[in-house]
Short mmCIF file of C-alpha atoms in Angstrom, two decimals:
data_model
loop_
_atom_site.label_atom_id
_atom_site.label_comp_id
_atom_site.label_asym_id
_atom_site.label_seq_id
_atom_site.Cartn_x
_atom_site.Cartn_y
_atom_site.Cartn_z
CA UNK A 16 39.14 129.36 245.92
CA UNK A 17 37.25 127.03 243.75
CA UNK A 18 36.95 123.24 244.77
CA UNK A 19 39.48 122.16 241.82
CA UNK A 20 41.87 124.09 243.06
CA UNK A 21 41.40 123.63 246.76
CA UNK A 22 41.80 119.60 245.43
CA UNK A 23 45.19 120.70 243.31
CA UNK A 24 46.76 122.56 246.43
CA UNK A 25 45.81 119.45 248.77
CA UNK A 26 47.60 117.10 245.90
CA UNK A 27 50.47 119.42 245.81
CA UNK A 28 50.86 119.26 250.03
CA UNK A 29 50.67 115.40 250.08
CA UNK A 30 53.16 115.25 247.45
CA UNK A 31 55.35 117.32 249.24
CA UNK A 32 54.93 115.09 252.60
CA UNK A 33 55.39 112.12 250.61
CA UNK A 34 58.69 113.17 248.96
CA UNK A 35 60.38 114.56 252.15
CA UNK A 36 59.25 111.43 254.37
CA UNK A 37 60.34 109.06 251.69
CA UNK A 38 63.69 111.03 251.62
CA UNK A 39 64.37 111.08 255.05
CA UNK A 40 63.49 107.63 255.33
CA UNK A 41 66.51 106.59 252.74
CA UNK A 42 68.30 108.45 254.68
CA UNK A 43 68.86 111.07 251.50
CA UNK A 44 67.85 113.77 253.63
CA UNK A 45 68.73 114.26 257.05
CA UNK A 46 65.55 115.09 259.91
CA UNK A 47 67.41 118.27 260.56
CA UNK A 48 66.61 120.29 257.10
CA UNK A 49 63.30 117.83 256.60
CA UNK A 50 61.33 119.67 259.90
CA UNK A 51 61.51 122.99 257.31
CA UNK A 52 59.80 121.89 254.60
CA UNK A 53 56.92 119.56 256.39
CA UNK A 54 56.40 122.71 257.94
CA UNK A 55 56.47 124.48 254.36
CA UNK A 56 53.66 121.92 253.91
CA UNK A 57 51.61 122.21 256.76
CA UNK A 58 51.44 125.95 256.19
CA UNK A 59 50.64 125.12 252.62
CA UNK A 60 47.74 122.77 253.62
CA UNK A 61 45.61 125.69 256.27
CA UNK A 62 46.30 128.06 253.17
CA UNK A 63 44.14 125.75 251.28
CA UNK A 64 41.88 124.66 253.90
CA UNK A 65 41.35 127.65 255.20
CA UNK A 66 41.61 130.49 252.34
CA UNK A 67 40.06 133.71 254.61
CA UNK A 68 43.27 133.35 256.53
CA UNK A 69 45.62 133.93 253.61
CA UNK A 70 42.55 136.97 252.42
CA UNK A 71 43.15 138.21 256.25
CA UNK A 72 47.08 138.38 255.91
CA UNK A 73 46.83 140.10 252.82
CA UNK A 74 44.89 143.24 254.27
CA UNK A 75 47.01 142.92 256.99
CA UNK A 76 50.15 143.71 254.70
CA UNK A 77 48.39 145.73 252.80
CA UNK A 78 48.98 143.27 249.50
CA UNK A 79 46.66 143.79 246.89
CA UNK A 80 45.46 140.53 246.12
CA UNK A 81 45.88 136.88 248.18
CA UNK A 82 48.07 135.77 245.08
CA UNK A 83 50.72 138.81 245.71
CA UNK A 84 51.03 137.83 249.64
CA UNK A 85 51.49 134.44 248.66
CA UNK A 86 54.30 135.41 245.95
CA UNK A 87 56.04 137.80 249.07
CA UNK A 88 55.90 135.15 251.68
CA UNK A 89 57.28 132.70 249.18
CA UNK A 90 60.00 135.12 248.13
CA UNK A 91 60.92 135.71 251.72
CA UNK A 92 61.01 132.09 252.78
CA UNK A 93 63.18 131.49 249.58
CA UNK A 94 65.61 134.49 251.00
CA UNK A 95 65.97 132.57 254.48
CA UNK A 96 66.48 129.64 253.27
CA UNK A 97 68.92 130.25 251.25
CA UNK A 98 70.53 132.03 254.18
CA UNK A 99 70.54 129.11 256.09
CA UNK A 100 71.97 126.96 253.74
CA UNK A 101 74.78 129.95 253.79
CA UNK A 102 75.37 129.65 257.00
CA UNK A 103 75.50 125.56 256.20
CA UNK A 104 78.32 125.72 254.01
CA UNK A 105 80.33 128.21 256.03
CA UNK A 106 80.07 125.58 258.85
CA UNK A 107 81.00 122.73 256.77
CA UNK A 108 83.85 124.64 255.21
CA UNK A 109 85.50 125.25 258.39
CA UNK A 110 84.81 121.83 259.62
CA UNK A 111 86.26 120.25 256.39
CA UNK A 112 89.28 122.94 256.27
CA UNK A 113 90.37 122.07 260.24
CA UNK A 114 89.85 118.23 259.30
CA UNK A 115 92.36 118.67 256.10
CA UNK A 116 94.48 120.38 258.26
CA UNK A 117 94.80 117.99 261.33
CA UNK A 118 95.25 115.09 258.26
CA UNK A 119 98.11 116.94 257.10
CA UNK A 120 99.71 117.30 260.37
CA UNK A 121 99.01 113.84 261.34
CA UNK A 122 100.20 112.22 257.74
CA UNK A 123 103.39 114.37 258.35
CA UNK A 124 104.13 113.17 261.59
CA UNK A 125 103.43 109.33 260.48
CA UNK A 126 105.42 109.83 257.57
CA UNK A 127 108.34 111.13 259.84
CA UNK A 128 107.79 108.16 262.63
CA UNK A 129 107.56 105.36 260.04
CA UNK A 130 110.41 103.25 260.42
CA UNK A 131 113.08 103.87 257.82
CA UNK A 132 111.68 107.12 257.14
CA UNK A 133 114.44 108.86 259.06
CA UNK A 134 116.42 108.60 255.92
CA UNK A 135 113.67 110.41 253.84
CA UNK A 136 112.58 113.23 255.78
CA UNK A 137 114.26 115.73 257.90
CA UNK A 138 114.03 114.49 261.36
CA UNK A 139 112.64 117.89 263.14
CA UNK A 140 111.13 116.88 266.31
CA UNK B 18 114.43 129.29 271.73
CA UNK B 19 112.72 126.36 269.35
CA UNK B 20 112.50 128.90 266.38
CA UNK B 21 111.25 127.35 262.52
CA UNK B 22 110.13 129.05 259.92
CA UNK B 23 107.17 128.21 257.88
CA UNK B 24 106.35 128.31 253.80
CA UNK B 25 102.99 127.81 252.31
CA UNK B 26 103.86 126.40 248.59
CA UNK B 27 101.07 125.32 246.16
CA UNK B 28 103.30 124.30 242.93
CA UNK B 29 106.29 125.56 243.71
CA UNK B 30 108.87 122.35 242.59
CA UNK B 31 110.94 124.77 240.58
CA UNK B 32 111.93 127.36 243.30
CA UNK B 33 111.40 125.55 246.42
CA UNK B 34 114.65 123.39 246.70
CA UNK B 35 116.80 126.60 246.19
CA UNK B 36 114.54 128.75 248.73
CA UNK B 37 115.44 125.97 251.15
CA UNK B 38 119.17 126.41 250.07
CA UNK B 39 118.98 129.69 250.62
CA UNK B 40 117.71 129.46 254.11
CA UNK B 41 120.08 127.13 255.60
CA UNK B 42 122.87 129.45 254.46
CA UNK B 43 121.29 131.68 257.20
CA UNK B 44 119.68 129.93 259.73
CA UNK B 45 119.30 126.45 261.28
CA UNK B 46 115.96 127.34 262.11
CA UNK B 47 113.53 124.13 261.38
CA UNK B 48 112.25 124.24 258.09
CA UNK B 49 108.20 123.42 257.25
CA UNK B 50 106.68 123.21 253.71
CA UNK B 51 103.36 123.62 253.94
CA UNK B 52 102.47 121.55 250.44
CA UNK B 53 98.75 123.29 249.38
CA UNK B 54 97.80 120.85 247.42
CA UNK B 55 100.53 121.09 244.29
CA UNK B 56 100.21 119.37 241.49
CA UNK B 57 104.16 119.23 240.73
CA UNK B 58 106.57 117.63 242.84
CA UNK B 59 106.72 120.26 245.34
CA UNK B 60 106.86 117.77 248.22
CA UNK B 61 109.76 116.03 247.10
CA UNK B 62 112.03 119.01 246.41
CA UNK B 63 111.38 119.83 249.83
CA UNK B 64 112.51 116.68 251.37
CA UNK B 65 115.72 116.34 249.30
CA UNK B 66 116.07 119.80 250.08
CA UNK B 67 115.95 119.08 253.48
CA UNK B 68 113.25 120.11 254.74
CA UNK B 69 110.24 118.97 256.41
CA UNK B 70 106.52 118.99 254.32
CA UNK B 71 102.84 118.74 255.64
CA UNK B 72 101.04 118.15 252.81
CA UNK B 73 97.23 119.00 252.11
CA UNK B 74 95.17 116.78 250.69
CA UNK B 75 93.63 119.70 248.37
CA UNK B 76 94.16 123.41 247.57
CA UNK B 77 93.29 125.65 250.08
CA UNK B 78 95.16 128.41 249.23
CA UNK B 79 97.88 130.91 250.88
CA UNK B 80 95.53 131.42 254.26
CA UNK B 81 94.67 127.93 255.40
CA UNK B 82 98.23 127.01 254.56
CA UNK B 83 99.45 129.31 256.68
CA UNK B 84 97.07 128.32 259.37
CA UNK B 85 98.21 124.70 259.23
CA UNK B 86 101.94 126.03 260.24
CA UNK B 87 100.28 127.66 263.37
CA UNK B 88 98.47 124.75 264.03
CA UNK B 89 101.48 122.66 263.73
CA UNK B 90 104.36 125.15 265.65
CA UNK B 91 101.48 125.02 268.50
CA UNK B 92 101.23 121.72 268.85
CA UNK B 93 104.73 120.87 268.41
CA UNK B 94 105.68 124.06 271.22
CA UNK B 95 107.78 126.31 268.91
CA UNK B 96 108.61 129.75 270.47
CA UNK B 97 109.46 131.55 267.03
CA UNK B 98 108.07 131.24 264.02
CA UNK B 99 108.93 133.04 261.19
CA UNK B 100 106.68 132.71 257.49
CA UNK B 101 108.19 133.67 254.30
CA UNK B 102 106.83 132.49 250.27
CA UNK B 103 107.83 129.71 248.48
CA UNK B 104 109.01 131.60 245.45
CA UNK B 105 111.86 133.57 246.32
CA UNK B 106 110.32 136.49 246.41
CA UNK B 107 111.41 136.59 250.29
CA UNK B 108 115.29 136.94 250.37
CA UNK B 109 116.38 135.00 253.35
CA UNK B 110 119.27 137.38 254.39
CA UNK B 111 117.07 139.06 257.15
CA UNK B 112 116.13 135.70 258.78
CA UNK B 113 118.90 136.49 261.31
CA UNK B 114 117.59 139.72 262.45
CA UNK B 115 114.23 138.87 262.58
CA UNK B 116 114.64 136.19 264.81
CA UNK B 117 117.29 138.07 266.94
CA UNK B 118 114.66 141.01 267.85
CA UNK B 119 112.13 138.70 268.78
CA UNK B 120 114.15 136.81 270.88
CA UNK B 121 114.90 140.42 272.48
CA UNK B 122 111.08 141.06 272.81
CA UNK B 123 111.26 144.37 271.69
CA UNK B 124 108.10 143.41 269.89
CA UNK B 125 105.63 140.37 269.26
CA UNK B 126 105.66 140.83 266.03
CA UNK B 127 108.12 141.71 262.72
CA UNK B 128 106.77 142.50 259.69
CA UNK B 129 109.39 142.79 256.95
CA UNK B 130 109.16 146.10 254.50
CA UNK B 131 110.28 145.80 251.09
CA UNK B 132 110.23 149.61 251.56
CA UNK B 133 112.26 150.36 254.22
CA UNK B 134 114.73 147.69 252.62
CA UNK B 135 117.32 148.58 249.76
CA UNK B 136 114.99 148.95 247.52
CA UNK B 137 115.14 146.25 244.73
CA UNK B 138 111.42 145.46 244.22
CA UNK B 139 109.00 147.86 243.11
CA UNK B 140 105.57 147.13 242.90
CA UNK B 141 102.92 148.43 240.18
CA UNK B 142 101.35 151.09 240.66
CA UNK B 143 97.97 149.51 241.48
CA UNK B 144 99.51 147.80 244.57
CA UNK B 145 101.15 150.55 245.01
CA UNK B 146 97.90 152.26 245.70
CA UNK B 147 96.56 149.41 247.56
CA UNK B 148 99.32 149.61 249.93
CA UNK B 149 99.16 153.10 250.53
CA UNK B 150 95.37 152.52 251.35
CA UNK B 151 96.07 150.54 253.68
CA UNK B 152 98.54 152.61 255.24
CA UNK B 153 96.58 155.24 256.19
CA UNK B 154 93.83 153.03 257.50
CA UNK B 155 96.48 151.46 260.05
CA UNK B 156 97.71 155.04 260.38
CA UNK B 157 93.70 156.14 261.15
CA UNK B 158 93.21 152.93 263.32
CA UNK B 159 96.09 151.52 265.39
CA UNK B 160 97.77 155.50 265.00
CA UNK B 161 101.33 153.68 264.25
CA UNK B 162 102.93 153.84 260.87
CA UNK B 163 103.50 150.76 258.78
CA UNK B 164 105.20 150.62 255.62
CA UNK B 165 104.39 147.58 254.17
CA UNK B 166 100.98 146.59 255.61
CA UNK B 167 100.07 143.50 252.87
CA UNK B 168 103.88 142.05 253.24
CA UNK B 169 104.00 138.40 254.31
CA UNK B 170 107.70 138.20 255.09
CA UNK B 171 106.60 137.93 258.94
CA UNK B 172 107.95 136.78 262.41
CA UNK B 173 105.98 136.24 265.41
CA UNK B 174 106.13 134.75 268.88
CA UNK B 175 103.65 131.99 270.45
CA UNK B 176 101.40 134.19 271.65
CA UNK B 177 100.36 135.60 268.86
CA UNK B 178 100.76 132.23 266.30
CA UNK B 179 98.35 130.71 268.77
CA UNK B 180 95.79 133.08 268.62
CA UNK B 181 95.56 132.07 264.73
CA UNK B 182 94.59 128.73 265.47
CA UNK B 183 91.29 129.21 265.74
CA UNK B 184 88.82 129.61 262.85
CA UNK B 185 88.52 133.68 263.63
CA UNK B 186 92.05 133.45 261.21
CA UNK B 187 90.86 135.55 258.23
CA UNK B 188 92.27 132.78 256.15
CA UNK B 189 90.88 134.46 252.74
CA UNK B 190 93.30 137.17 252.88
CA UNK B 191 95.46 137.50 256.17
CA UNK B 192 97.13 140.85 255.50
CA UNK B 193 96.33 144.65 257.34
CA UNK B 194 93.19 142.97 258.80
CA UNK B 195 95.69 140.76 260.57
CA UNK B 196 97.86 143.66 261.64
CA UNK B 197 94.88 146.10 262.85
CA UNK B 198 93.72 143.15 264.89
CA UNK B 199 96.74 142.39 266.70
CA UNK B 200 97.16 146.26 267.41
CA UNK B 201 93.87 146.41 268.89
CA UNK B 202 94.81 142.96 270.70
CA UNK B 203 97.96 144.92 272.71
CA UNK B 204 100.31 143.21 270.60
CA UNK B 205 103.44 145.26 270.07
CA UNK B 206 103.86 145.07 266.01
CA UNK B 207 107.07 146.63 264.50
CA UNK B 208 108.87 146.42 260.53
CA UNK B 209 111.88 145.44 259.61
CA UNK B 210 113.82 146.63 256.62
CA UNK B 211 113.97 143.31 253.90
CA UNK B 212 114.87 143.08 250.79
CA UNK B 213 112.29 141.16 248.48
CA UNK B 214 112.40 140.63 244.32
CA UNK B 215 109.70 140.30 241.98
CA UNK B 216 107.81 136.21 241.67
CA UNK B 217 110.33 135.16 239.14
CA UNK B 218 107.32 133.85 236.95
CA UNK B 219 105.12 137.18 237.63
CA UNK B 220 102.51 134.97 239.54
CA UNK B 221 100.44 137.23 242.23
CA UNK B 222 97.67 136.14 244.34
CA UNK B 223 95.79 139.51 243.48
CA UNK B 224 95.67 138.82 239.72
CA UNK B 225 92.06 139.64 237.77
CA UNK B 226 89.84 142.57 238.24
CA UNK B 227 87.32 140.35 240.00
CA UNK B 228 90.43 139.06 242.47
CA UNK B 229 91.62 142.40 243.16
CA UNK B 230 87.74 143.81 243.88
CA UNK B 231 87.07 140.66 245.76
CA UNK B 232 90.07 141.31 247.73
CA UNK B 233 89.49 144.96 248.70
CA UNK B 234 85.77 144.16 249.32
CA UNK B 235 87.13 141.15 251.90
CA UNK B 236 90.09 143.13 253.42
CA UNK B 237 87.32 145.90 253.97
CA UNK B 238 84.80 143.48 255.39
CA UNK B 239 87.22 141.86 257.96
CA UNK B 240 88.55 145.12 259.04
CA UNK B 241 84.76 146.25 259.80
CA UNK B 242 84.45 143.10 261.62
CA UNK B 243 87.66 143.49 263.68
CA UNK B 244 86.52 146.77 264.87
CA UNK B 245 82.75 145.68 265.78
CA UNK B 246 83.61 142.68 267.52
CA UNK B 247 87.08 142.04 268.55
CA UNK B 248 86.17 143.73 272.21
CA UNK B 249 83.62 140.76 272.81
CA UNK B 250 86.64 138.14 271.29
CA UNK B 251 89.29 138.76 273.80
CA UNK B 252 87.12 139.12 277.00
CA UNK B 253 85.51 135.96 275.62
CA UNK B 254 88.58 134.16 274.90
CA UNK B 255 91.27 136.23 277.32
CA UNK B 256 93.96 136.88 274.96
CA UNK B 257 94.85 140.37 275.80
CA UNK B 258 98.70 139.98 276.68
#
């Protein structure tokens, strides 16, 4: 790795911190997804520092150059993130369909208990 | 018994108020709209109709507005509850008979059968297809023989409207999922002849190549599911009746 681009990837790392810290600190991103991509950076930052570890991983996986292990790894983080931003929503969806729900059911009741409403609705319970 | 019966209803002003007609004719049963969301005035046909609405705040669709009629027959300790559509597709004239056979507990659940019925609604022939799918897999996996496995002209006791409470409701596309499930739960699940007619405006829920592929792929998915892991479910939760 030649020194300009050892400086670039260090640039690109505290650019990275910078961003998620700032976010988290406007409260535009919550400490719970931040922890990922500091991490995302840290990695990012020994790859750079310390390039025979990133020539080491790719003979272990048998990748033909550092460049292709880099692309995989990236891919596959990518993949799992994505995942857990699946598995995100499908929380949030259930938490925002039982919430919806219990409004409903609580509106109707009001609506029913108001005073005068007796008139209006069909009295049921 | 505290008995009501339950209709989901996402823009459904036009047919609504008569649906409700139709159902006091048979049964004083309480009556709950379950408003999805409609942009008409479905919520205030139901009310001068007489009956009572829950409204939600958004579309949801057929599923969750189902769900919310559990939710609320639970919480306000119904014994009955019986579900039938918005549209008049249901004709009400079985209400009496469904509710008399569960009160009997010959069964915990009725599923009503356009098929076994007198025969004045007959699907196309790719439902027809889908239903006879279907079929056989109940026939394969609960070894009982259901006519009319995607019909939601349905009555069920407490026990098995509170087990749908919980967010393991396959509220994407309750249909023979739902039935395998309770099978394989020890519920006793049985059909009743009904007579049902066509949506008057030829709305379906299952219209679209995509829909219909999404569907299948779903229904598919969620009976997979139901045999993997419903074991683990009712020792977990202790349902088994």
């Amino acid at each position: 790795m030649t020194f300009s681009q050892r400086i670039f990837g260090i640039l690109v790392v505290f650019v990275i911190f910078y961003t998620i810290i700032l976010l988290v600190k406007k409260g535009r991103l919550k400490e719970e997804y931040s922890w990922m991509w500091l991490l995302t950076g840290l990695i990012l930052l020994v790859v750079v520092l310390r390039y025979d570890f990133l020539v080491l991983i790719s003979r272990l996986i048998g990748a033909a150059s550092p460049t292709n292990a880099l692309f995989i790894f990236g891919i596959i983080f990518l993949i799992f993130l994505s995942l857990h931003f699946a598995i995100k929503i499908s929380l949030l969806t259930y938490e925002v369909k039982n919430l919806a729900q219990k409004i409903a059911i609580l509106e109707a009741e009001y609506e029913q208990n108001k005073p005068g409403a007796s008139r209006r609705h069909n009295q049921i319970l | 018994m505290k008995k009501c019966i339950i209709i989901p209803a996402f823009n459904e002003g036009k047919n609504i108020g008569s649906v409700i007609q139709g159902i006091r004719e048979y049964s004083n049963a309480d009556i709950i709209v379950i408003n999805d969301g409609s942009k008409d005035a479905t919520a205030r046909c139901v009310r001068e109709a007489g009956g009572y609405v829950i409204s939600h705040p958004f579309n949801m669709r057929y599923g969750v507005a189902l769900q919310t009629g559990y939710k609320f027959a639970l919480k306000h300790n119904y014994d009955l509850l019986l579900q039938m559509d918005g549209d008049g597709q249901h004709l009400p004239g079985s209400i009496p008979r469904f509710f008399e056979m569960l009160e009997s507990g010959q069964c915990d659940v009725l599923v009503g059968s356009r098929f076994l019925g007198a025969g004045g609604y007959h699907p196309g022939m790719l439902k027809i297809m889908g239903i006879t799918l279907f079929k056989i897999l109940i026939r394969i996996m609960n070894g009982e023989r259901i006519t009319d496995p995607t019909s939601g002209y349905q009555c069920m006791n407490r026990k098995v409207f509170s087990i749908f409470t919980d967010d393991s409701f396959p509220c994407d596309y309750p249909d023979t999922n739902v039935i395998i499930r309770l099978h394989r739960m020890g519920f006793v699940v049985k059909e009743l002849p009904v007579d049902m007619r066509p949506n008057p405006e030829g709305r379906s829920m299952h219209r679209g190549t995509l829909k219909i592929i999404y569907y299948f792929f779903t229904m598919f998915l969620s009976i997979f599911i139901t045999m993997i892991s419903d074991k683990d479910y009712y020792r977990k939760n202790g349902v088994r009746p």
